[in-house]
CSV table of C-alpha atoms in Angstrom, one decimal:
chain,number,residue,atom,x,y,z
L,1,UNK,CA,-16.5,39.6,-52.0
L,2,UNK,CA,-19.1,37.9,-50.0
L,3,UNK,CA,-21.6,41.7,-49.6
L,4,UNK,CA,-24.1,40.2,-52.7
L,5,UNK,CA,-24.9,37.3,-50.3
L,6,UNK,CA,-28.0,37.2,-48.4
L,7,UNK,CA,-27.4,38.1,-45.3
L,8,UNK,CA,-28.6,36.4,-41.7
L,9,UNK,CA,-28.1,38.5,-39.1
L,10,UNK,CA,-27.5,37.2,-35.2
L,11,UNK,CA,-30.8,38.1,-34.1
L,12,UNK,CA,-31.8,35.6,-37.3
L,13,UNK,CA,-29.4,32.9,-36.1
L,14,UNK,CA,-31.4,33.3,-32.2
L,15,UNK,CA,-35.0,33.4,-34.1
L,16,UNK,CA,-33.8,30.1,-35.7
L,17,UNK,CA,-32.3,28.4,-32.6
L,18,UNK,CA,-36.0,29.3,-30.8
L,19,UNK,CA,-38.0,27.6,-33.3
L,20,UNK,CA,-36.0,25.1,-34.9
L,21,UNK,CA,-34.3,23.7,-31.6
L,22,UNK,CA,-38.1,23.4,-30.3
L,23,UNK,CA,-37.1,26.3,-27.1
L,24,UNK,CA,-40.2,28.5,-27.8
L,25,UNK,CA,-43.3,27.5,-26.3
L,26,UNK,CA,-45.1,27.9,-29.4
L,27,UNK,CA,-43.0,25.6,-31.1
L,28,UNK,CA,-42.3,22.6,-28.7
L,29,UNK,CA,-42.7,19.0,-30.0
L,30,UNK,CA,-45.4,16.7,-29.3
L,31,UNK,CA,-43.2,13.6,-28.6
L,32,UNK,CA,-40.0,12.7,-27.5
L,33,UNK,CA,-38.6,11.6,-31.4
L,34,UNK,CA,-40.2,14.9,-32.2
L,35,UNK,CA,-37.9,16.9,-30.0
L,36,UNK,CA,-34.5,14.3,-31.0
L,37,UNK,CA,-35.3,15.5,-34.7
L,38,UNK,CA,-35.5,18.7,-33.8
L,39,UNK,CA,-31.8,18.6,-33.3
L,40,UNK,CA,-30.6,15.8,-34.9
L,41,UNK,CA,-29.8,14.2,-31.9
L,42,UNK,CA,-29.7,14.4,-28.1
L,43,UNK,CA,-26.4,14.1,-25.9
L,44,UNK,CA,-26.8,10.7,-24.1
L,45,UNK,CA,-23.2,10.4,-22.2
L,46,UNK,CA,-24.9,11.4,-19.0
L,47,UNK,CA,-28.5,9.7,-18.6
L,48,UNK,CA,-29.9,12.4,-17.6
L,49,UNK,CA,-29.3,15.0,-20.3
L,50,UNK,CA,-31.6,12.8,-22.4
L,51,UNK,CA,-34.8,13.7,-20.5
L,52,UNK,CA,-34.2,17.0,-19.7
L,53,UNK,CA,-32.8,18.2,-22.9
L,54,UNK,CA,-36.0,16.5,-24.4
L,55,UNK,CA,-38.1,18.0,-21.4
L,56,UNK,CA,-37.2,21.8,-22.5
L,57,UNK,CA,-38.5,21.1,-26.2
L,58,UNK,CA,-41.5,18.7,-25.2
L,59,UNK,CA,-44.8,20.8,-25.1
L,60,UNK,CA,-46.9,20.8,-21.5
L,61,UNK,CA,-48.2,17.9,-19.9
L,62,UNK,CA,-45.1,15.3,-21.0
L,63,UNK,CA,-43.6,14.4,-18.1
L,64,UNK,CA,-40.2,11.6,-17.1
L,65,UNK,CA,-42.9,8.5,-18.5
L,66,UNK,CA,-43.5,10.1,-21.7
L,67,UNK,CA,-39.3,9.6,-22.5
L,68,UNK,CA,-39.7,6.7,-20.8
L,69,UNK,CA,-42.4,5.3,-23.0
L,70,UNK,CA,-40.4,6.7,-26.1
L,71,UNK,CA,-37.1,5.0,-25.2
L,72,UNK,CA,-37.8,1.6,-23.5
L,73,UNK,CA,-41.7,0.5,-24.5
L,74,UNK,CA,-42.3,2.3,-28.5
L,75,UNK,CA,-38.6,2.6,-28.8
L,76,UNK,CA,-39.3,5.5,-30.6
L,77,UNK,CA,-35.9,7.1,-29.8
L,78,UNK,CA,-32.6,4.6,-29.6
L,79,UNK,CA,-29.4,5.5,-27.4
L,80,UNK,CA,-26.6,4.8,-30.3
L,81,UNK,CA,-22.3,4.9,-30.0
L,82,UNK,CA,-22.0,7.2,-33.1
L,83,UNK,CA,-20.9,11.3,-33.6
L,84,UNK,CA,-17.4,12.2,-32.3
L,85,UNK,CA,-17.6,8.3,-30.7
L,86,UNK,CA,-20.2,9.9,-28.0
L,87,UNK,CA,-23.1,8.3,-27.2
L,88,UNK,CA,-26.4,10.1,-28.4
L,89,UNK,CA,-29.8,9.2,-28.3
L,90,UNK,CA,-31.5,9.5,-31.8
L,91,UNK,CA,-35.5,8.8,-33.7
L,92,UNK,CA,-35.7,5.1,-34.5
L,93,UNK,CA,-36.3,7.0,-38.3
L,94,UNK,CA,-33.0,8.9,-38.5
L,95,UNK,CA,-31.1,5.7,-36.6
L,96,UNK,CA,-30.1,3.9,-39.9
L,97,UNK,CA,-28.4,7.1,-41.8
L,98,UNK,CA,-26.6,7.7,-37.8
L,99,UNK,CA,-25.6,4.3,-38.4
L,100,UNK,CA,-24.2,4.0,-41.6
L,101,UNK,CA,-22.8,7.0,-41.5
L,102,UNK,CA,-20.8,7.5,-38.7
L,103,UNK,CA,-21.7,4.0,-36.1
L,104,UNK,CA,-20.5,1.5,-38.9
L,105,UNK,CA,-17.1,3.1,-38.5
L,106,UNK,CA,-16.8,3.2,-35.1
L,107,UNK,CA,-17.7,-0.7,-34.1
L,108,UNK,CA,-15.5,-2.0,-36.6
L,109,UNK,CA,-12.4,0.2,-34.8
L,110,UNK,CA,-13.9,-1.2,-31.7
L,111,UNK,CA,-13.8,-4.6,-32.5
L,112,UNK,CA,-10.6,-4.4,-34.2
L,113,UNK,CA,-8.8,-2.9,-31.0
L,114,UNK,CA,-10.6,-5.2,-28.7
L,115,UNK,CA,-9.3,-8.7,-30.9
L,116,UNK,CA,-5.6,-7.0,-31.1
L,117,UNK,CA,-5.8,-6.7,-27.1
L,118,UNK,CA,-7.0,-10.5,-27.2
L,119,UNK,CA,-3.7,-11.3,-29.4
L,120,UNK,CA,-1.6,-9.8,-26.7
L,121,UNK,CA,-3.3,-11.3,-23.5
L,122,UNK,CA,-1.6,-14.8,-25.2
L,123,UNK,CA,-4.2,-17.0,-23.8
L,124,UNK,CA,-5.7,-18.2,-27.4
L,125,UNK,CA,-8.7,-15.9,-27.7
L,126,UNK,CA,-9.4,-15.3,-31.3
L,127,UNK,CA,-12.0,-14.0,-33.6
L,128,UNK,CA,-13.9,-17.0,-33.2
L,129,UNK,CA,-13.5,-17.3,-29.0
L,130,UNK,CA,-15.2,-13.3,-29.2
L,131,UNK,CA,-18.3,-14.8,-32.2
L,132,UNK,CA,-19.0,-17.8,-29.3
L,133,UNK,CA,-19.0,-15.4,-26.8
L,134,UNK,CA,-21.3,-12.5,-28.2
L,135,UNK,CA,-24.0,-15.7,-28.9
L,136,UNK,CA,-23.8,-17.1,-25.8
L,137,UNK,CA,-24.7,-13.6,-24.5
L,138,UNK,CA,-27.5,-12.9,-27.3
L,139,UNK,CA,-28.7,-16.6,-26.3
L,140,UNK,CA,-29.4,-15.9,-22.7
L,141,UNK,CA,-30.8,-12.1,-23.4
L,142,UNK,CA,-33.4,-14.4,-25.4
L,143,UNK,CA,-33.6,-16.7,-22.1
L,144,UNK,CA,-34.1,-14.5,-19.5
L,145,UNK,CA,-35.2,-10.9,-21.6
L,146,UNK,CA,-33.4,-7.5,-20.6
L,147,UNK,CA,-30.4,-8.1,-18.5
L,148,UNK,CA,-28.0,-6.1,-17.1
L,149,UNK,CA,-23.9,-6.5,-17.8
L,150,UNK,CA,-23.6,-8.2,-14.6
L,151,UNK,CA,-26.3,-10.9,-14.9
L,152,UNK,CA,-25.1,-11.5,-18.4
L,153,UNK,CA,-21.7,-11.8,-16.9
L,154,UNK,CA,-23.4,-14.8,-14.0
L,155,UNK,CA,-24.7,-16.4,-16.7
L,156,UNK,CA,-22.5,-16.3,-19.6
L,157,UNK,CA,-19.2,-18.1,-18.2
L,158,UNK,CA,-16.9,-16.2,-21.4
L,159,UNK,CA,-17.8,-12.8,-20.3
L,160,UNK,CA,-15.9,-13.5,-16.7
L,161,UNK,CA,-12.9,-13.9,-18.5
L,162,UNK,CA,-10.2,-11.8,-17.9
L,163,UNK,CA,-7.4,-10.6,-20.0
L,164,UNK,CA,-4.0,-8.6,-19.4
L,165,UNK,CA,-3.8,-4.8,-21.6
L,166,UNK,CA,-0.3,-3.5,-21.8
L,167,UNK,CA,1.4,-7.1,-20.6
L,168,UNK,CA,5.1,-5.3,-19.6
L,169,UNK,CA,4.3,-1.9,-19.5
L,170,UNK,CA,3.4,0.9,-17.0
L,171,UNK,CA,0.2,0.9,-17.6
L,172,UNK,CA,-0.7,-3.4,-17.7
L,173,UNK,CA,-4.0,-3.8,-16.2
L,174,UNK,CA,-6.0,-6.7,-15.9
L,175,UNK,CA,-9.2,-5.9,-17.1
L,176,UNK,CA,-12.7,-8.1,-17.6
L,177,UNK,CA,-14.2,-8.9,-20.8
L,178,UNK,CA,-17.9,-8.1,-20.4
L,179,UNK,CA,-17.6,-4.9,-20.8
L,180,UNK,CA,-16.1,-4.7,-23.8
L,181,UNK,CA,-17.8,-7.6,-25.5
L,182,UNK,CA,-21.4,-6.1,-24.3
L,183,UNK,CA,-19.6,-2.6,-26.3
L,184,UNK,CA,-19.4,-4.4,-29.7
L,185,UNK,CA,-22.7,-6.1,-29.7
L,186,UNK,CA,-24.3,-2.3,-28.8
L,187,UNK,CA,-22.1,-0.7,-31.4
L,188,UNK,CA,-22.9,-3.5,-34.4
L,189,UNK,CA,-26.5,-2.5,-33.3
L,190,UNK,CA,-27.3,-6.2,-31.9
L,191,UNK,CA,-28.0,-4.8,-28.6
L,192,UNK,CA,-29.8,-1.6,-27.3
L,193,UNK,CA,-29.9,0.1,-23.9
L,194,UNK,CA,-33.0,-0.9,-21.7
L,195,UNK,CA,-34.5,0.4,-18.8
L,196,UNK,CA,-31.8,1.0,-16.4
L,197,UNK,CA,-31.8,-0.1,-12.9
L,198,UNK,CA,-33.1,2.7,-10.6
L,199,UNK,CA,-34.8,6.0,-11.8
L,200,UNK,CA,-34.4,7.7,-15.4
L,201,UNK,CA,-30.8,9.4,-13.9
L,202,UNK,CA,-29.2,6.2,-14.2
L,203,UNK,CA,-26.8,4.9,-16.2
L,204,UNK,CA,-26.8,1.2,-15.2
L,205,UNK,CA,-29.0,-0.2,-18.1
L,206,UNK,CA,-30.3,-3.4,-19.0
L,207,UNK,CA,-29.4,-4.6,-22.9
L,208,UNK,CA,-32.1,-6.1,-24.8
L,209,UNK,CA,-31.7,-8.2,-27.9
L,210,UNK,CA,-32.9,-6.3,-31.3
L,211,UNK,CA,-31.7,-6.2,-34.8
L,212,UNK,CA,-29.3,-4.2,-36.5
L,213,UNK,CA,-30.6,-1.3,-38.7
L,214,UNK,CA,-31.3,-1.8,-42.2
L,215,UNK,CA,-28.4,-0.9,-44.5
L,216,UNK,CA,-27.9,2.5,-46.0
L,217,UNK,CA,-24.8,3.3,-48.3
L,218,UNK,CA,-22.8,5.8,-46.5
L,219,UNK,CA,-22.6,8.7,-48.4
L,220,UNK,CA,-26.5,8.9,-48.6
L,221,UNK,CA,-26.5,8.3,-45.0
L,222,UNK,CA,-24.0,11.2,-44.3
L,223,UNK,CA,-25.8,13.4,-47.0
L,224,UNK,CA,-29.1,12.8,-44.8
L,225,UNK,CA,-27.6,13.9,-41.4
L,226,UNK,CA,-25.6,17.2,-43.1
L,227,UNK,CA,-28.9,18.2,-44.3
L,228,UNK,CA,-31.1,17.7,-41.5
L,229,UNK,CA,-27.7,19.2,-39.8
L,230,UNK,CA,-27.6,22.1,-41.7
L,231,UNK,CA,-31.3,22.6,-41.3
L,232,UNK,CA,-31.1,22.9,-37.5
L,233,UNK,CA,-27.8,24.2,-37.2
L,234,UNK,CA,-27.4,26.5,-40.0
L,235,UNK,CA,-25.9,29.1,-40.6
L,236,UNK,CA,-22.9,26.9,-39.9
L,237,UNK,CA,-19.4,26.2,-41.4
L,238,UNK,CA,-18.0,23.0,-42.8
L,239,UNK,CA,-15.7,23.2,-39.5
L,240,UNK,CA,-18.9,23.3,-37.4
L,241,UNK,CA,-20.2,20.7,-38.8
L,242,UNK,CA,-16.5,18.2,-39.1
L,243,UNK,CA,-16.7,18.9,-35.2
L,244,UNK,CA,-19.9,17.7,-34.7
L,245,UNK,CA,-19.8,14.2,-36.5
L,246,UNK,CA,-16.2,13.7,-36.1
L,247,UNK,CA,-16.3,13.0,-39.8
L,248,UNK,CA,-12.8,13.5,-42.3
L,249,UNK,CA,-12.9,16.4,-43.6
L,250,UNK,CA,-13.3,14.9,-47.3
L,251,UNK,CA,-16.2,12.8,-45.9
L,252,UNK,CA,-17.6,16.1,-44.8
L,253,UNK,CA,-16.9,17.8,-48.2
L,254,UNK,CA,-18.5,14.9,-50.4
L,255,UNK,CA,-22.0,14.9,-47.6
L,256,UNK,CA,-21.9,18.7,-47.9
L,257,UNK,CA,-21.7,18.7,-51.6
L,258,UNK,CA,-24.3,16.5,-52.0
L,259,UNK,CA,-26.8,18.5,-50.1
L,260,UNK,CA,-26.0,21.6,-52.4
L,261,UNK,CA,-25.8,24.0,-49.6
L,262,UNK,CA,-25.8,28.0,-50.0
L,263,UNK,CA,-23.6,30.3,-49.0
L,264,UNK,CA,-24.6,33.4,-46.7
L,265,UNK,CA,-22.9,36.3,-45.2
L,266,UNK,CA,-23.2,37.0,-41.0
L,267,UNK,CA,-23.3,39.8,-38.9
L,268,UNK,CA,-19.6,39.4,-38.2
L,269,UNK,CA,-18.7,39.5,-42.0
L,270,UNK,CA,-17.6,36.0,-42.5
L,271,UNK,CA,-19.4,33.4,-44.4
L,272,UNK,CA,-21.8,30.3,-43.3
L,273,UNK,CA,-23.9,27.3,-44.9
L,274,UNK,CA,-27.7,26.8,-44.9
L,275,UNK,CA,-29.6,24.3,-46.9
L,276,UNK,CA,-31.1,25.4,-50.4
L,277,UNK,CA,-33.5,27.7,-50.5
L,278,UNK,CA,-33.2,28.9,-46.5
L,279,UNK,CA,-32.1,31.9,-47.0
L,280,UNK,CA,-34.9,34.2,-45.8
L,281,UNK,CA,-35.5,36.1,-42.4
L,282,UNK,CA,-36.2,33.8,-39.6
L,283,UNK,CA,-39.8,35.4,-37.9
L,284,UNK,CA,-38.8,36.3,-34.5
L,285,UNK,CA,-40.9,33.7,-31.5
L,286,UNK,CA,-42.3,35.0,-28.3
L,287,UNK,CA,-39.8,35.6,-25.7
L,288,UNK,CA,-38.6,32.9,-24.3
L,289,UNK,CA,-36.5,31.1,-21.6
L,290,UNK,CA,-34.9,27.6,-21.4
L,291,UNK,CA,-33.0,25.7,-18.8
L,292,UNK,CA,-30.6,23.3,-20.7
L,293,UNK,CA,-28.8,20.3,-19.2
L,294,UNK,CA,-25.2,19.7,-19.2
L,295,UNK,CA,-24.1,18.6,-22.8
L,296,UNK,CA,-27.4,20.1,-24.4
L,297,UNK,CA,-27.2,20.2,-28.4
L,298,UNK,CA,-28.1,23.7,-28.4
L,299,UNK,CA,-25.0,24.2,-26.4
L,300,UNK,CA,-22.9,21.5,-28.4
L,301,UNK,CA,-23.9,22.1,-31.8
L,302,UNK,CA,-21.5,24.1,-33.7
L,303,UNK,CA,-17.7,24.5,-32.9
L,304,UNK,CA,-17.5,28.3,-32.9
L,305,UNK,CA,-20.8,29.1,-30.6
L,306,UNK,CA,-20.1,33.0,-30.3
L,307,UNK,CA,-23.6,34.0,-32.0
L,308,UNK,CA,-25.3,32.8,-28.7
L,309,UNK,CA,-22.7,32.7,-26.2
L,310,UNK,CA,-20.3,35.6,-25.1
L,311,UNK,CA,-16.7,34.3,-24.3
L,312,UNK,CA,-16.3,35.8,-21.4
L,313,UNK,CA,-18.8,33.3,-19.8
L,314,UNK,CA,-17.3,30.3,-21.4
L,315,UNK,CA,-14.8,30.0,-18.2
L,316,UNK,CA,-17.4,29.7,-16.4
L,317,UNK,CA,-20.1,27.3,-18.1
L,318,UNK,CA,-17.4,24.5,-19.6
L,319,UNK,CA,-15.2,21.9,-17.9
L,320,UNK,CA,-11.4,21.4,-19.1
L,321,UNK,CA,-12.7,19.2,-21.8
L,322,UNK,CA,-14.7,21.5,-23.4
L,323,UNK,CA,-18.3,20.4,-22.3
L,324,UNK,CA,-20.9,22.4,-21.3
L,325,UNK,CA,-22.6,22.4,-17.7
L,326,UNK,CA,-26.0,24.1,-17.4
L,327,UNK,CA,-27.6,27.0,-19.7
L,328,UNK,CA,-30.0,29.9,-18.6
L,329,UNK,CA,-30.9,30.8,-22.2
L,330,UNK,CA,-32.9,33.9,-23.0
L,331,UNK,CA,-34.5,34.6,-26.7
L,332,UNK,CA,-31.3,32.3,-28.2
L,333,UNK,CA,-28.8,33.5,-26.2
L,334,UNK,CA,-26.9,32.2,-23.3
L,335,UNK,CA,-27.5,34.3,-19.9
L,336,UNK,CA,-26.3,32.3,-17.1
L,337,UNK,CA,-26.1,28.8,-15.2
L,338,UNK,CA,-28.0,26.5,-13.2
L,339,UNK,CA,-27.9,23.6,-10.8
L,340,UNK,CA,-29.5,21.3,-8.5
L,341,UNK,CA,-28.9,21.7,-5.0
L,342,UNK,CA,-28.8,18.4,-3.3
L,343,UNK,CA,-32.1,19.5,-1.2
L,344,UNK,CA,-33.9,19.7,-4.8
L,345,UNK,CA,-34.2,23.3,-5.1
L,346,UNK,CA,-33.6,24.4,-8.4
L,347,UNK,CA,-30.7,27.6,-8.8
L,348,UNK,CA,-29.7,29.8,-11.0
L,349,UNK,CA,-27.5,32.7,-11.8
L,350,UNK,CA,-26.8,35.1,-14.4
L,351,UNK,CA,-23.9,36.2,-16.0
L,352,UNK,CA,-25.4,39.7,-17.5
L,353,UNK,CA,-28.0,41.5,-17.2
L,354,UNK,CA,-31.1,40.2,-19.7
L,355,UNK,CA,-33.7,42.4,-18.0
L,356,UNK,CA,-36.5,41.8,-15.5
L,357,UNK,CA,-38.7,40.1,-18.1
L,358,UNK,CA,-36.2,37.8,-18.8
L,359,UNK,CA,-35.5,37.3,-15.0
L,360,UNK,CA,-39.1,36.6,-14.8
L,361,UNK,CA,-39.2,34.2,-17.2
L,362,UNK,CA,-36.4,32.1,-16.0
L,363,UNK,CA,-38.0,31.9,-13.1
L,364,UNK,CA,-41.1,30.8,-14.0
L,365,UNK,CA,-39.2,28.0,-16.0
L,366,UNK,CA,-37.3,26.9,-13.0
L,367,UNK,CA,-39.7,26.3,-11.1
L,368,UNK,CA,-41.4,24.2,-13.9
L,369,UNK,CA,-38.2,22.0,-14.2
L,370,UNK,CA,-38.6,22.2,-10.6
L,371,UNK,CA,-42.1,20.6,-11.0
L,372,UNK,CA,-40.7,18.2,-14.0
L,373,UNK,CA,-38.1,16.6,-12.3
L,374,UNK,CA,-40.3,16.1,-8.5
L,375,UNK,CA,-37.8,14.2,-6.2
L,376,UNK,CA,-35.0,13.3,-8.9
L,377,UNK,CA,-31.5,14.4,-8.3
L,378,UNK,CA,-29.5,15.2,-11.1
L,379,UNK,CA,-25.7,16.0,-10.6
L,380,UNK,CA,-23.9,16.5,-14.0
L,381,UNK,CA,-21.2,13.8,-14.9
L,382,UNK,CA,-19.5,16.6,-16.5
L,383,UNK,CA,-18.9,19.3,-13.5
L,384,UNK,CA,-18.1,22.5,-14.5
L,385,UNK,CA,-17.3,25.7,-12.4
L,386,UNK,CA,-20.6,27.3,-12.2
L,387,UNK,CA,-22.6,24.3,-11.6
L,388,UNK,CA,-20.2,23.6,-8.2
L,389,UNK,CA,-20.5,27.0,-7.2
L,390,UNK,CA,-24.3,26.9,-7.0
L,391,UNK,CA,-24.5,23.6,-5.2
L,392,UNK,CA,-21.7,24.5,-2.8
């Protein structure tokens, strides 16, 4: 029987999403790495997500530069191959533990696939062609300083190399190198994403030279990100949190275990985790409104996200995939949708009925990402139904 557990309620699980998630007014961050930490980490698939996700959480008067700054000039925050194999953009603290934990992993999968797909091409390249080739391309980033794939590619003569995937079946392609050589050198943390080529809603980055993180064992590092996990996220279960890092279910077990979680009882009568000693009543924030981008954490966090989101809107919000599109949150719950027309005029619609306060609200925070994002156009990579309908 689970009834002698403390219990958190769902308007507990809301207070918490408020503060914690840095949605509140009274609780936004003061800096970019600030608002990452808040929730472990920000979605970075779609360029875009980055900034605005960190705009809902940054306090007033940090505008486009201030991510900027953070990401490209303090490198304060770092955009790293890592949970579920997604790109996210993390602090430059947490970035070793999101390494050793879960980025590690992933690059040696990636390079393993990439030098089986050499052995198949047949044209000699080895393990040693693929070493002369990364420093060749780490040689001239130190020549000519950020660079983007296709000036490495002019000026490293391996990367134009071509190779055959799938030689003799239906799906043979011939496919260039310098994509997926300019992958392994981002994924073994040897390169990072620069300033991209057009405004901060592009995706076509330059690389810069760096150096890989400092090592971390693993299971400290996955210990570290289930309990700053938990402490965002929580209440949450063991499944949430498998989903979320893409982790084995024993690796998930051992990192949970570590952290000495307790157990809680929810509204619904089922069970959760939270980290020791968090137990108590969350003190409810001011009201308040957010407009989330397209793949927002506060959307992605947990797999079972009925606390905040009623499923009769999921149709509507998420793509085929199972990623989300634009949030109209009110107090920690999820009210509606949003979109950028291609004129700039910032829409929205709900999917209930909040109240005129909380219509209010939402206003008044449209037309401050309105003000935030000035003559940017942001279309989600990830369209979803709602999103198209308000554009249309």
């Amino acid at each position: 029987m689970s009834t002698g557990l403390p219990l958190v309620t769902t308007a507990d699980r809301r207070h918490r999403l408020g503060r914690r998630h840095r949605l509140a007014p009274s609780a936004r961050a003061a800096g970019t790495s600030g608002a990452a930490d808040a929730v472990v980490a920000l979605h970075a698939t779609d360029a875009a997500t980055v900034y605005l996700s960190a705009r809902a959480r940054l306090a007033e008067g940090h505008g486009p530069t201030a991510v900027e700054r953070a990401l490209y000039e303090d490198v304060s925050v770092v955009r790293m191959l890592s949970m579920r194999n997604t790109l996210f953009a993390v602090s430059a603290e947490l970035a070793p533990h999101v390494d050793a934990s879960t980025a590690r992993a992933i690059a040696v999968k990636e390079r393993r696939t990439f030098l089986k797909h050499l052995a198949e091409d047949g044209q000699g390249l080895d393990a040693d062609w693929l070493a002369r080739a990364e420093a060749a391309a780490l040689d001239t980033l130190d020549a000519l300083g950020p660079s983007t794939g296709a000036q490495l590619s002019a000026a490293v003569p391996a990367l134009r190399q071509k190779i055959t995937i799938g030689r003799g079946k239906k799906y043979e392609a011939e496919t260039g190198v310098a994509t997926r050589v300019i992958r392994l050198l981002a994924a073994d943390g040897r390169i990072r994403r620069d300033r991209p080529r057009g405004s901060w809603t592009s995706s076509q980055f330059r690389w810069a030279h760096t150096q890989p993180w400092p090592a971390v064992p693993a299971a400290e590092a996955r210990a570290e990100i289930a309990r700053r996990w938990l402490r965002a996220y929580g209440p949450a279960t063991e499944a949430d949190l498998k989903w979320w890092t893409g982790w084995t279910l024993t690796d998930v077990r051992k990192a949970l275990a570590a952290v000495g979680p307790e157990q809680v009882r929810l509204d619904d009568g089922g069970t959760a985790l939270v980290c020791p000693g968090d137990t108590a009543p969350e003190p409810a924030p001011e009201p308040w409104a957010a407009l989330l981008p397209a793949l927002d954490p506060s959307g992605m966090g947990w797999a079972d996200r009925s606390f905040h989101l009623d499923p009769a809107h999921r149709a509507a919000l998420f793509d085929y995939a199972g990623n989300i599109g634009p949030t109209v949150w009110w107090n920690g719950e999820i009210v509606g949708g949003w979109a950028q027309r291609p004129d700039g005029e910032i829409v929205w619609r709900l999917l209930g009925s909040p109240g005129r306060e909380a219509e209010g609200a939402i206003g008044a925070e449209a037309a401050r990402l309105a003000a935030w994002v000035g003559d940017a156009r942001v279309t989600p990579r990830f369209r979803t139904p709602l999103e198209r309908e308000l554009v249309s």
